[in-house]
Structure formats: structure tokens, C-alpha cells
Amino acid sequence: MTSAQKAIKKVFLDSDVFTACLHHCLTSEKEEVLGLLIGKVDEASFCHVLASIVMHRSDKQPDRVEISAPQLCIATAYADKLSVVLGESVRVIGWYHSHPHITVWPSHVDVNTQFTYQMLDSFVGLIFAVYQNDPGSAGNTVQLTCFQSVEDPTHPGRVVRKDIELQIVNKPMKLFNLKAIVDLPTILSQEETHPERPDQADVNDPLTFLFNEALETLTLVHIASRVAMPLLEGLEARLQSAKARLAELERSLPPSRPPPQ
Ligand SMILES: [Zn+2]
């Protein structure tokens, strides 16, 4: 099979997946973050994205995002579980990553990574450009692009980006996507306490010990203040809006009659 046979005509991204990916992409203003997309491709070559999964960062270098084999296995197992929940077959269908403070367009590395994965099966790439300080707008703006990679017909052997049409589909929040958002602070905290970290028990110098403790505390405070708190506020607002909608629906119901004797 060639990459041309894997071409996707359009991507439909469920709004709750968009929210989950965006929450994840906004967690770091310095490093790029990465996740995988789960969904299906129909007979008309339309791609439907129904869920996402956060990938742990193995290398926290700027502009360095990689899909590792063990993480791909975890995502595949998650897709199998979701197939049971949804009652239809879904699989890993793409990837997303963030571009904090840089352009939304995929780098050469991104285009080549995309090309490698779409050789295996239909696969799409999303990029969320976050913390864009647009002088014409108030606050930070977010840009989103969807792409695949194709061989450049004028330069054999060279791979270039192909933009794919993307539509965000308004859907109620699915429980597993809500859980993906709620789990974010836990995942980020685990990344900070991974096994390769130098063990504080081996540090003899009290100043170094204090310094390491302070650094770790600072990171956890950052996760709490920049991730957990806004998340909590967002969930509170969602709860209030759901309660208001429920009250509105209850008011629109006809008055209940007493049960027949
Ligand atoms: Zn990139």
C-alpha cells in the first residue's frame, strides 16, 4: 500500500476530544506535549475522532515529540477497551501535539513522523499552536491545524505537508473524555517523579537537598495552580450550566398527575 491509499478527505473532531486535547496542550508553555487520537475511518474516507490519550514525555527537549512503542501499545489497549464501551471498533487514528509560542505549521520532523505513521494505516496529525501572543488580540490565541504528509511530485523522495479539512462536531461530554481531562494533573505529577530522578536519599549536602526539594515543590505548585485550579473552575462552571439546563427541562415538563388508583 502507498501513502496515497491512506488519504483522508476530512476529519471530524468531537468537541469533547478537542477540549481534552486543548487542556493538555495548555499545560506547558515551555515544552511540547503529545497525545494520540482514537476513532475510525468510514467508507467515504472521513475520519471521526472520538477520544484521545495523553502520552508521557520521555524526552523534555523543546520541539522533540516522539511516539514510543510502549506508549503506542498502551493507546492500542485503550482503543480496544473503548471499542467495547462504544459498541463499535475504534483504533489509534492519529496524533496531536502542541507548539507553544511557535507557528502552527508542522516542522520537517513532524512531516516525516506523520509520513512514517500513515504508511502503517490511515493516520492524521493535529497541531495546537498555543500561547500565541498575537499583538492584535487580547490575551493568548490558539491555532489548530490538521495534516497528512505526501511525497512532493516535483522533488522525488521529499515529503511535504498536505492540509486536511477539519470540523469540530458539537457533542456532549463523554465520560471517558471527561476522565482524560480530570486525570491530567495526576499524569503531570507522575512525569515529575519518574524513576530516573536522582534519589533525594543519596544527596548528602543539605543545601543540594533543600534546593532539589524546592524545585520539586515549585513544579507541583505550578501543576496545582496552572492546571488543577483552572480545571476545577471549568468543571464547576460545567456543573452549574448542567444544573441550569436540568432545571429548565424540568420546568418545561407538563405537571405530573397523581398515579391512578
Ligand atoms: Zn511539531
Coordinates of C-alpha atoms and ligand atoms in Angstrom, one line a residue:
M1 CA 0.0 0.0 0.0
T2 CA 1.1 3.6 -0.7
S3 CA 0.5 6.7 1.4
A4 CA -1.9 7.9 -1.3
Q5 CA -4.3 5.0 -0.5
K6 CA -4.4 6.3 3.1
A7 CA -5.5 9.8 2.2
I8 CA -8.2 11.2 4.5
K9 CA -10.8 13.5 2.9
K10 CA -11.9 15.3 6.1
V11 CA -11.6 15.0 9.9
F12 CA -14.5 15.3 12.3
L13 CA -13.2 16.0 15.8
D14 CA -15.7 15.6 18.6
S15 CA -15.9 18.8 20.7
D16 CA -15.1 16.9 24.0
V17 CA -11.9 15.5 22.4
F18 CA -11.0 19.0 21.3
T19 CA -11.5 20.2 24.9
A20 CA -9.4 17.3 26.3
C21 CA -6.5 17.9 23.8
L22 CA -6.6 21.7 24.3
H23 CA -6.5 21.3 28.1
H24 CA -3.4 19.1 27.7
C25 CA -1.7 21.4 25.2
L26 CA -2.2 24.4 27.6
T27 CA -0.4 22.6 30.4
S28 CA 3.1 23.6 29.2
E29 CA 4.2 26.9 27.9
K30 CA 7.8 25.7 27.5
E31 CA 7.8 22.1 26.2
E32 CA 5.7 20.5 23.5
V33 CA 3.2 17.8 24.7
L34 CA 1.9 14.8 22.8
G35 CA -1.1 12.6 22.7
L36 CA -2.7 10.0 20.4
L37 CA -6.2 10.2 18.8
I38 CA -8.7 7.3 18.8
G39 CA -11.5 6.9 16.3
K40 CA -12.5 5.4 13.0
V41 CA -12.4 6.0 9.2
D42 CA -15.6 5.4 7.3
E43 CA -16.0 4.0 3.8
A44 CA -16.0 7.6 2.4
S45 CA -12.5 8.2 3.9
F46 CA -13.9 10.6 6.5
C47 CA -12.1 10.3 9.8
H48 CA -14.0 10.6 13.1
V49 CA -12.0 11.3 16.2
L50 CA -13.9 10.1 19.3
A51 CA -11.2 10.1 22.1
S52 CA -7.7 10.9 22.9
I53 CA -4.9 9.7 25.3
V54 CA -2.1 11.6 26.8
M55 CA 1.4 10.4 26.1
H56 CA 4.1 10.7 28.8
R57 CA 7.1 12.7 27.7
S58 CA 10.2 10.6 27.6
D59 CA 12.4 13.5 26.5
K60 CA 11.6 17.0 27.6
Q61 CA 13.5 18.8 24.9
P62 CA 11.9 21.7 23.0
D63 CA 10.5 20.6 19.6
R64 CA 11.1 17.0 20.5
V65 CA 8.0 14.8 20.5
E66 CA 8.1 11.1 19.8
I67 CA 5.6 8.3 19.9
S68 CA 7.3 5.4 21.7
A69 CA 6.4 1.8 21.0
P70 CA 5.3 1.1 24.6
Q71 CA 3.0 4.1 24.6
L72 CA 1.5 3.1 21.3
C73 CA 0.7 -0.3 22.9
I74 CA -1.0 1.5 25.8
A75 CA -3.1 3.5 23.4
T76 CA -4.0 0.4 21.4
A77 CA -5.2 -1.3 24.5
Y78 CA -7.2 1.8 25.5
A79 CA -8.8 1.8 22.0
D80 CA -9.7 -1.9 22.5
K81 CA -11.4 -1.0 25.8
L82 CA -13.3 1.9 24.2
S83 CA -14.5 -0.4 21.3
V84 CA -16.3 -2.4 24.0
V85 CA -17.8 0.8 25.6
L86 CA -18.8 2.3 22.3
G87 CA -20.1 -0.9 20.8
E88 CA -18.1 -0.3 17.6
S89 CA -14.5 -0.9 16.5
V90 CA -12.1 2.1 17.1
R91 CA -8.4 2.3 16.9
V92 CA -5.4 4.7 17.1
I93 CA -6.1 7.0 14.2
G94 CA -3.7 9.9 14.7
W95 CA -1.6 12.1 17.0
Y96 CA -1.7 15.6 18.3
H97 CA 1.0 17.8 19.8
S98 CA 1.4 21.4 20.9
H99 CA 3.5 24.2 19.5
P100 CA 3.8 26.7 22.4
H101 CA 4.9 30.1 21.2
I102 CA 5.7 28.9 17.7
T103 CA 3.9 28.7 14.4
V104 CA 1.1 26.1 13.9
W105 CA 2.7 24.6 10.8
P106 CA 4.4 21.2 11.2
S107 CA 8.2 21.1 11.2
H108 CA 10.2 18.9 8.9
V109 CA 10.5 16.4 11.7
D110 CA 6.7 16.5 12.2
V111 CA 6.0 15.9 8.5
N112 CA 8.4 12.9 8.4
T113 CA 7.0 11.5 11.6
Q114 CA 3.5 11.8 10.1
F115 CA 4.6 10.1 6.9
T116 CA 6.1 7.1 8.8
Y117 CA 2.9 6.5 10.8
Q118 CA 0.5 6.9 7.9
M119 CA 2.4 4.2 6.0
L120 CA 1.1 1.7 8.5
D121 CA -2.6 2.8 8.3
S122 CA -4.8 5.8 7.9
F123 CA -3.4 8.4 10.3
V124 CA -3.8 12.1 10.8
G125 CA -1.9 14.8 12.7
L126 CA -3.2 17.7 14.7
I127 CA -1.1 20.6 15.9
F128 CA -2.3 23.1 18.6
A129 CA -0.3 26.3 18.5
V130 CA -0.8 27.7 22.0
Y131 CA 0.3 30.8 23.9
Q132 CA 0.4 32.8 20.6
N133 CA 0.9 36.4 21.6
D134 CA -1.0 38.0 18.7
P135 CA -0.5 41.8 19.1
G136 CA -3.9 42.4 17.6
S137 CA -5.9 40.3 20.1
A138 CA -6.4 40.4 23.9
G139 CA -4.7 37.5 25.6
N140 CA -3.4 34.4 24.1
T141 CA -4.8 32.8 21.0
V142 CA -4.9 29.2 19.9
Q143 CA -4.5 27.9 16.4
L144 CA -5.3 24.4 15.2
T145 CA -4.2 22.6 12.0
C146 CA -4.8 19.1 10.6
F147 CA -2.4 17.5 8.2
Q148 CA -1.1 14.4 6.5
S149 CA 2.2 14.1 4.5
V150 CA 2.6 13.4 0.8
E151 CA 5.6 12.9 -1.4
D152 CA 6.4 16.1 -3.3
P153 CA 5.8 15.2 -7.1
T154 CA 8.5 17.8 -8.1
H155 CA 11.1 16.5 -5.7
P156 CA 11.1 12.7 -5.5
G157 CA 12.0 11.5 -2.1
R158 CA 10.9 14.7 -0.4
V159 CA 7.9 14.7 1.9
V160 CA 5.6 17.7 2.3
R161 CA 2.6 18.7 4.4
K162 CA -1.0 18.3 3.0
D163 CA -3.7 20.3 4.8
I164 CA -6.8 18.2 5.7
E165 CA -10.1 19.9 6.3
L166 CA -11.2 19.7 9.9
Q167 CA -14.6 20.2 11.5
I168 CA -15.2 20.3 15.3
V169 CA -18.5 18.5 15.9
N170 CA -20.5 19.7 18.9
K171 CA -21.1 16.6 21.2
P172 CA -22.0 16.2 24.9
M173 CA -19.0 15.4 27.1
K174 CA -18.4 11.6 27.1
L175 CA -17.4 10.2 30.5
F176 CA -14.1 8.7 29.2
N177 CA -13.1 12.1 27.7
L178 CA -14.0 13.9 30.9
K179 CA -11.8 11.4 32.8
A180 CA -8.9 12.1 30.4
I181 CA -9.2 15.8 31.4
V182 CA -9.5 15.1 35.1
D183 CA -6.5 12.8 35.1
L184 CA -4.2 15.5 33.7
P185 CA -2.8 16.8 37.0
T186 CA -2.0 13.2 38.1
I187 CA -0.2 12.4 34.9
L188 CA 1.8 15.6 35.0
S189 CA 2.8 14.9 38.7
Q190 CA 3.9 11.4 37.8
E191 CA 6.1 12.8 35.0
E192 CA 7.9 14.9 37.6
T193 CA 8.5 11.9 39.9
H194 CA 9.7 9.3 37.3
P195 CA 12.2 6.7 38.4
E196 CA 15.2 8.4 36.7
R197 CA 15.1 11.3 39.1
P198 CA 18.1 11.4 41.4
D199 CA 17.0 9.9 44.7
Q200 CA 17.0 12.5 47.5
A201 CA 18.2 9.8 49.9
D202 CA 21.6 9.8 48.1
V203 CA 22.1 13.5 48.5
N204 CA 24.4 14.3 51.4
D205 CA 24.8 18.0 51.0
P206 CA 21.9 19.7 52.9
L207 CA 21.9 22.7 50.6
T208 CA 21.5 20.5 47.5
F209 CA 18.8 18.5 49.3
L210 CA 16.9 21.7 50.0
F211 CA 17.4 23.0 46.5
N212 CA 16.0 19.8 45.0
E213 CA 13.1 19.8 47.4
A214 CA 12.3 23.4 46.5
L215 CA 12.5 22.7 42.8
E216 CA 10.1 19.8 43.1
T217 CA 7.7 21.8 45.2
L218 CA 7.8 24.6 42.7
T219 CA 6.9 22.2 39.9
L220 CA 4.0 20.7 41.9
V221 CA 2.7 24.1 42.8
H222 CA 2.8 25.0 39.1
I223 CA 0.7 21.9 38.3
A224 CA -1.8 22.8 41.0
S225 CA -2.1 26.5 40.1
R226 CA -1.8 26.3 36.3
V227 CA -3.5 23.0 35.6
A228 CA -5.6 21.7 38.6
M229 CA -7.2 25.1 39.6
P230 CA -8.4 26.2 36.2
L231 CA -9.6 22.7 35.6
L232 CA -11.6 22.8 38.8
E233 CA -13.1 26.1 37.8
G234 CA -14.0 24.8 34.4
L235 CA -15.7 21.7 35.9
E236 CA -17.6 23.9 38.4
A237 CA -18.9 26.1 35.5
R238 CA -19.8 23.0 33.6
L239 CA -21.7 21.6 36.6
Q240 CA -23.6 24.9 37.1
S241 CA -24.5 25.0 33.4
A242 CA -25.8 21.4 33.5
K243 CA -27.9 22.1 36.7
A244 CA -29.4 25.2 35.0
R245 CA -30.2 23.1 31.9
L246 CA -31.8 20.4 34.1
A247 CA -33.9 23.0 35.9
E248 CA -35.0 24.4 32.5
L249 CA -36.0 21.0 31.2
E250 CA -37.9 20.2 34.4
R251 CA -39.9 23.5 34.1
S252 CA -40.8 22.6 30.5
L253 CA -42.3 19.2 31.5
P254 CA -46.1 19.0 32.0
P255 CA -47.1 18.9 35.7
S256 CA -47.1 15.3 36.9
R257 CA -50.5 13.7 37.6
P258 CA -51.1 11.6 40.7
P259 CA -50.9 7.8 39.8
P260 CA -54.2 6.2 39.0
Q261 CA -56.0 4.5 42.0
Ligands
ZN1 ZN 5.8 20.0 15.9

